[in-house]
Amino acid sequence: MSRDHTAEQWAISSLELMTGMHDWRTQHPTATLTDIEQALDARLAVLRAQMLHDLALASTAATWPTTPTPAAHCPTCHVPLRPRGRHRRRLRTHGGKRLVLHRPYGICPQCHQGFFPPRS
Ligand SMILES: [Zn+2]
């Protein structure tokens, strides 16, 4: 991940969030505090998901280039997993936003279960 590019995207998204909230407030002059809070939270959740996605990708790239680490074992059979490239892992953030990460994936040669190995 390009640090400059990512930070720039976050800055743009933050600015869009703030101007978007300003416009929203102008369009909703009678909004209650709860309405404002909900509108703001919805936008913050989007930004939060984007940052989380970028930061998670950064740590994956830094610590785990393409395949599961040699230490990744099947938790049942205790044998090393066979790398199976990257799969999409769908997660949900605390803000309720969907997050799709491409994570290394391994198959156990004995029980044929697939895992996203835990990272150290
Ligand atoms: Zn197994």
XYZ file of N, CA, C and O and ligand atoms in Angstrom:
481
model
N 0.850 -1.196 0.000
C 0.000 0.000 0.000
C 0.870 1.225 0.000
O 1.875 1.296 0.689
N 0.517 2.141 -0.844
C 1.243 3.406 -0.875
C 0.748 4.293 0.258
O -0.430 4.615 0.333
N 1.646 4.620 1.142
C 1.245 5.386 2.333
C 0.625 6.723 1.951
O -0.419 7.106 2.444
N 1.297 7.417 1.004
C 0.823 8.736 0.599
C -0.564 8.636 -0.034
O -1.454 9.404 0.286
N -0.708 7.661 -0.923
C -1.977 7.514 -1.634
C -3.106 7.177 -0.664
O -4.193 7.750 -0.747
N -2.852 6.262 0.249
C -3.883 5.839 1.192
C -4.295 6.995 2.092
O -5.480 7.252 2.285
N -3.310 7.697 2.630
C -3.604 8.830 3.508
C -4.377 9.903 2.753
O -5.274 10.549 3.308
N -4.033 10.056 1.474
C -4.714 11.047 0.647
C -6.183 10.652 0.463
O -7.074 11.497 0.545
N -6.425 9.359 0.212
C -7.801 8.872 0.058
C -8.604 9.099 1.339
O -9.770 9.473 1.293
N -7.978 8.836 2.473
C -8.662 9.041 3.760
C -9.023 10.515 3.934
O -10.108 10.853 4.404
N -8.068 11.372 3.557
C -8.302 12.816 3.697
C -9.467 13.248 2.818
O -10.325 14.035 3.245
N -9.504 12.713 1.586
C -10.596 13.051 0.662
C -11.918 12.553 1.238
O -12.920 13.274 1.254
N -11.923 11.306 1.740
C -13.145 10.733 2.305
C -13.616 11.527 3.529
O -14.821 11.727 3.718
N -12.670 11.961 4.342
C -13.021 12.750 5.526
C -13.662 14.073 5.124
O -14.656 14.505 5.710
N -13.070 14.675 4.108
C -13.589 15.956 3.636
C -14.993 15.783 3.067
O -15.893 16.588 3.340
N -15.196 14.684 2.306
C -16.514 14.396 1.741
C -17.531 14.169 2.856
O -18.681 14.594 2.766
N -17.080 13.484 3.902
C -17.958 13.236 5.042
C -18.400 14.555 5.670
O -19.577 14.766 5.939
N -17.452 15.442 5.866
C -17.756 16.710 6.544
C -18.633 17.615 5.692
O -19.606 18.181 6.189
N -18.298 17.737 4.398
C -19.138 18.571 3.531
C -20.503 17.923 3.352
O -21.524 18.617 3.295
N -20.523 16.571 3.296
C -21.785 15.849 3.168
C -22.687 16.087 4.366
O -23.901 16.291 4.227
N -22.100 16.097 5.545
C -22.873 16.348 6.771
C -23.387 17.783 6.795
O -24.503 18.045 7.244
N -22.562 18.681 6.304
C -22.959 20.095 6.257
C -24.170 20.263 5.337
O -25.151 20.920 5.692
N -24.100 19.623 4.157
C -25.218 19.678 3.200
C -26.471 19.032 3.793
O -27.575 19.546 3.653
N -26.247 17.897 4.443
C -27.375 17.166 5.043
C -28.093 18.041 6.068
O -29.314 18.112 6.106
N -27.307 18.732 6.873
C -27.871 19.590 7.926
C -28.683 20.736 7.315
O -29.747 21.102 7.835
N -28.168 21.269 6.199
C -28.874 22.348 5.505
C -30.207 21.845 4.961
O -31.212 22.557 5.004
N -30.196 20.587 4.470
C -31.414 19.997 3.909
C -32.375 19.505 4.987
O -33.525 19.188 4.709
N -31.891 19.369 6.209
C -32.721 18.885 7.317
C -32.678 19.880 8.477
O -32.095 19.586 9.528
N -33.280 21.053 8.273
C -33.159 22.124 9.272
C -33.844 21.788 10.600
O -33.491 22.375 11.629
N -34.810 20.851 10.575
C -35.534 20.530 11.807
C -35.064 19.222 12.428
O -35.741 18.665 13.292
N -33.924 18.721 11.963
C -33.424 17.439 12.477
C -33.162 17.513 13.978
O -32.691 18.531 14.488
N -33.502 16.412 14.646
C -33.224 16.333 16.077
C -31.769 15.918 16.287
O -31.093 15.488 15.352
N -31.338 16.001 17.518
C -29.968 15.579 17.841
C -29.767 14.109 17.472
O -28.721 13.725 16.937
N -30.809 13.289 17.723
C -30.731 11.861 17.383
C -30.593 11.674 15.875
O -29.789 10.849 15.417
N -31.372 12.445 15.087
C -31.279 12.359 13.628
C -29.861 12.688 13.163
O -29.284 11.996 12.323
N -29.326 13.757 13.720
C -27.980 14.200 13.333
C -26.954 13.130 13.694
O -26.075 12.791 12.911
N -27.131 12.585 14.895
C -26.194 11.566 15.365
C -26.229 10.344 14.438
O -25.178 9.786 14.086
N -27.443 9.934 14.039
C -27.566 8.761 13.165
C -26.953 9.022 11.793
O -26.272 8.159 11.243
N -27.202 10.208 11.257
C -26.646 10.548 9.940
C -25.117 10.582 10.008
O -24.427 10.110 9.100
N -24.608 11.125 11.095
C -23.162 11.212 11.266
C -22.544 9.824 11.465
O -21.530 9.493 10.857
N -23.192 9.016 12.288
C -22.680 7.662 12.537
C -22.640 6.842 11.255
O -21.695 6.071 11.043
N -23.670 6.989 10.422
C -23.714 6.232 9.165
C -22.520 6.590 8.290
O -21.884 5.718 7.690
N -22.204 7.887 8.236
C -21.069 8.316 7.416
C -19.742 7.905 8.044
O -18.813 7.516 7.340
N -19.654 7.997 9.348
C -18.414 7.600 10.023
C -18.160 6.106 9.862
O -17.018 5.665 9.748
N -19.244 5.319 9.834
C -19.094 3.869 9.671
C -18.486 3.531 8.315
O -17.687 2.603 8.199
N -18.850 4.308 7.292
C -18.293 4.092 5.951
C -16.793 4.400 5.964
O -15.975 3.622 5.468
N -16.444 5.533 6.561
C -15.037 5.929 6.631
C -14.239 4.928 7.466
O -13.125 4.534 7.106
N -14.835 4.512 8.552
C -14.190 3.551 9.442
C -13.907 2.242 8.694
O -12.814 1.672 8.810
N -14.887 1.766 7.915
C -14.717 0.525 7.157
C -13.610 0.665 6.119
O -12.810 -0.251 5.913
N -13.550 1.834 5.487
C -12.509 2.060 4.486
C -11.121 2.033 5.128
O -10.205 1.385 4.626
N -10.985 2.731 6.257
C -9.695 2.770 6.944
C -9.295 1.388 7.437
O -8.142 0.969 7.315
N -10.279 0.680 7.993
C -10.019 -0.664 8.509
C -9.541 -1.578 7.383
O -8.571 -2.330 7.537
N -10.203 -1.477 6.239
C -9.842 -2.257 5.062
C -8.399 -1.956 4.651
O -7.595 -2.869 4.475
N -8.077 -0.675 4.525
C -6.735 -0.287 4.089
C -5.675 -0.723 5.089
O -4.611 -1.206 4.716
N -5.977 -0.544 6.370
C -5.007 -0.895 7.408
C -4.815 -2.406 7.488
O -3.709 -2.897 7.683
N -5.905 -3.151 7.316
C -5.812 -4.613 7.367
C -5.006 -5.130 6.186
O -4.184 -6.030 6.327
N -5.210 -4.536 5.019
C -4.433 -4.928 3.835
C -2.960 -4.643 4.055
O -2.111 -5.429 3.681
N -2.685 -3.514 4.689
C -1.293 -3.129 4.927
C -0.601 -4.159 5.804
O 0.521 -4.560 5.536
N -1.288 -4.619 6.861
C -0.647 -5.570 7.763
C -0.496 -6.922 7.083
O 0.480 -7.630 7.297
N -1.463 -7.309 6.220
C -1.340 -8.568 5.489
C -0.124 -8.529 4.575
O 0.675 -9.456 4.543
N 0.012 -7.422 3.862
C 1.119 -7.296 2.921
C 2.455 -7.315 3.658
O 3.431 -7.883 3.179
N 2.480 -6.706 4.844
C 3.738 -6.596 5.576
C 4.161 -7.920 6.195
O 5.337 -8.249 6.223
N 3.191 -8.694 6.701
C 3.573 -9.862 7.482
C 3.379 -11.178 6.757
O 3.919 -12.188 7.180
N 2.639 -11.172 5.652
C 2.264 -12.461 5.090
C 2.082 -12.333 3.600
O 0.960 -12.224 3.111
N 3.174 -12.360 2.839
C 3.140 -11.965 1.437
C 2.124 -12.736 0.572
O 1.218 -12.157 0.051
N 2.269 -14.042 0.393
C 1.391 -14.739 -0.558
C 0.818 -16.042 -0.018
O -0.235 -16.481 -0.459
N 1.489 -16.690 0.907
C 1.034 -18.014 1.342
C 0.963 -18.058 2.863
O 1.566 -17.227 3.539
N 0.227 -19.047 3.398
C 0.225 -19.192 4.849
C 1.634 -19.444 5.360
O 2.465 -20.015 4.660
N 1.895 -19.034 6.556
C 3.218 -19.236 7.124
C 3.439 -20.730 7.355
O 2.482 -21.485 7.492
N 4.705 -21.180 7.394
C 4.969 -22.602 7.663
C 4.363 -23.043 8.993
O 4.054 -24.214 9.165
N 4.146 -22.106 9.889
C 3.623 -22.450 11.207
C 2.113 -22.674 11.203
O 1.558 -23.085 12.210
N 1.435 -22.404 10.053
C -0.011 -22.566 10.010
C -0.376 -24.047 9.946
O -0.045 -24.737 8.992
N -1.030 -24.533 10.992
C -1.381 -25.948 11.099
C -2.890 -26.097 11.232
O -3.574 -25.203 11.716
N -3.393 -27.269 10.847
C -4.794 -27.598 11.086
C -4.983 -27.744 12.599
O -4.231 -28.480 13.243
N -5.959 -27.054 13.181
C -6.151 -27.127 14.638
C -6.621 -28.507 15.100
O -6.451 -28.856 16.267
N -7.172 -29.325 14.202
C -7.646 -30.668 14.563
C -6.557 -31.713 14.377
O -6.274 -32.504 15.278
N -5.928 -31.715 13.187
C -4.973 -32.777 12.839
C -3.529 -32.402 13.172
O -2.660 -33.259 13.187
N -3.269 -31.121 13.418
C -1.927 -30.639 13.747
C -0.918 -30.935 12.654
O 0.221 -31.283 12.922
N -1.348 -30.884 11.412
C -0.421 -31.013 10.288
C -0.407 -29.674 9.538
O -1.383 -28.933 9.597
N 0.708 -29.382 8.856
C 0.791 -28.095 8.149
C -0.269 -27.985 7.052
O -0.555 -28.965 6.362
N -0.842 -26.800 6.916
C -1.838 -26.564 5.864
C -1.153 -26.433 4.508
O -0.018 -25.973 4.426
N -1.846 -26.851 3.471
C -1.358 -26.622 2.109
C -1.918 -25.303 1.613
O -3.138 -25.108 1.634
N -1.020 -24.432 1.158
C -1.493 -23.132 0.665
C -2.453 -23.303 -0.506
O -2.237 -24.146 -1.374
N -3.501 -22.531 -0.507
C -4.466 -22.556 -1.612
C -4.746 -21.144 -2.100
O -5.898 -20.776 -2.355
N -3.676 -20.371 -2.191
C -3.834 -19.017 -2.710
C -4.603 -18.130 -1.753
O -4.555 -18.313 -0.541
N -5.329 -17.189 -2.343
C -6.075 -16.241 -1.529
C -7.559 -16.396 -1.796
O -7.975 -16.611 -2.923
N -8.306 -16.302 -0.735
C -9.755 -16.345 -0.868
C -10.328 -15.068 -0.288
O -9.716 -14.424 0.553
N -11.554 -14.780 -0.717
C -12.231 -13.643 -0.131
C -12.745 -14.022 1.241
O -13.392 -15.054 1.392
N -12.442 -13.201 2.190
C -12.984 -13.406 3.525
C -13.920 -12.249 3.820
O -13.506 -11.090 3.798
N -15.177 -12.571 4.070
C -16.168 -11.529 4.329
C -16.310 -11.316 5.825
O -16.559 -12.250 6.567
N -16.140 -10.085 6.223
C -16.230 -9.738 7.639
C -17.251 -8.626 7.799
O -17.673 -8.003 6.837
N -17.642 -8.396 9.000
C -18.552 -7.287 9.287
C -17.926 -6.453 10.399
O -17.504 -6.985 11.411
N -17.846 -5.167 10.178
C -17.219 -4.292 11.166
C -18.202 -3.979 12.290
O -19.395 -4.249 12.173
N -17.707 -3.381 13.360
C -18.583 -2.969 14.466
C -19.610 -1.952 13.997
O -20.694 -1.873 14.534
N -19.256 -1.187 12.964
C -20.187 -0.214 12.413
C -21.233 -0.839 11.513
O -22.054 -0.135 10.946
N -21.186 -2.183 11.334
C -22.175 -2.876 10.531
C -21.883 -2.834 9.042
O -22.720 -3.203 8.228
N -20.671 -2.417 8.675
C -20.316 -2.358 7.263
C -19.654 -3.672 6.854
O -18.928 -4.270 7.626
N -19.932 -4.074 5.600
C -19.291 -5.267 5.072
C -17.864 -4.940 4.675
O -17.584 -3.848 4.195
N -16.992 -5.913 4.876
C -15.580 -5.734 4.576
C -15.123 -7.017 3.899
O -15.338 -8.104 4.430
N -14.531 -6.910 2.716
C -14.042 -8.096 2.016
C -12.527 -7.997 1.918
O -12.001 -7.037 1.372
N -11.847 -8.973 2.482
C -10.393 -8.993 2.442
C -9.946 -10.220 1.659
O -10.587 -11.269 1.725
N -8.864 -10.076 0.929
C -8.261 -11.234 0.268
C -7.194 -11.770 1.197
O -6.187 -11.126 1.425
N -7.456 -12.931 1.733
C -6.567 -13.502 2.733
C -5.995 -14.822 2.251
O -6.687 -15.586 1.578
N -4.746 -15.110 2.639
C -4.189 -16.427 2.335
C -5.083 -17.513 2.933
O -5.676 -17.325 3.999
N -5.163 -18.618 2.224
C -6.083 -19.673 2.578
C -5.325 -20.985 2.479
O -4.482 -21.174 1.601
N -5.586 -21.900 3.406
C -4.900 -23.184 3.379
C -5.873 -24.328 3.583
O -6.932 -24.164 4.194
N -5.520 -25.492 3.032
C -6.344 -26.699 3.164
C -5.557 -27.728 3.967
O -4.368 -27.920 3.732
N -6.227 -28.388 4.903
C -5.590 -29.474 5.646
C -5.528 -30.719 4.757
O -6.551 -31.127 4.209
N -4.320 -31.319 4.578
C -4.205 -32.486 3.712
C -4.899 -33.727 4.293
O -5.167 -34.675 3.563
N -5.205 -33.723 5.600
C -5.839 -34.910 6.190
C -7.360 -34.809 6.221
O -8.062 -35.686 5.742
N -7.892 -33.713 6.817
C -9.349 -33.620 6.939
C -9.965 -32.739 5.852
O -11.184 -32.624 5.769
N -9.120 -32.113 5.021
C -9.556 -31.307 3.874
C -10.402 -30.108 4.279
O -11.173 -29.600 3.477
N -10.268 -29.695 5.522
C -10.924 -28.458 5.954
C -10.113 -27.270 5.445
O -8.887 -27.335 5.398
N -10.798 -26.206 5.092
C -10.104 -25.003 4.663
C -10.051 -23.991 5.792
O -10.991 -23.889 6.587
N -8.944 -23.274 5.872
C -8.784 -22.294 6.963
C -8.187 -21.005 6.452
O -7.406 -21.003 5.508
N -8.534 -19.931 7.120
C -7.775 -18.703 7.043
C -6.860 -18.754 8.266
O -7.319 -18.526 9.385
N -5.601 -19.143 8.062
C -4.741 -19.349 9.230
C -4.617 -18.094 10.085
O -4.583 -17.000 9.545
N -4.582 -18.268 11.399
C -4.394 -17.106 12.280
C -3.026 -16.505 12.043
O -2.093 -17.197 11.664
N -2.945 -15.222 12.252
C -1.675 -14.539 12.022
C -1.033 -14.208 13.344
O -1.705 -13.898 14.305
N 0.289 -14.288 13.361
C 1.014 -14.021 14.607
C 1.148 -12.536 14.817
O 1.011 -11.775 13.891
Zn -7.170 -31.364 9.556
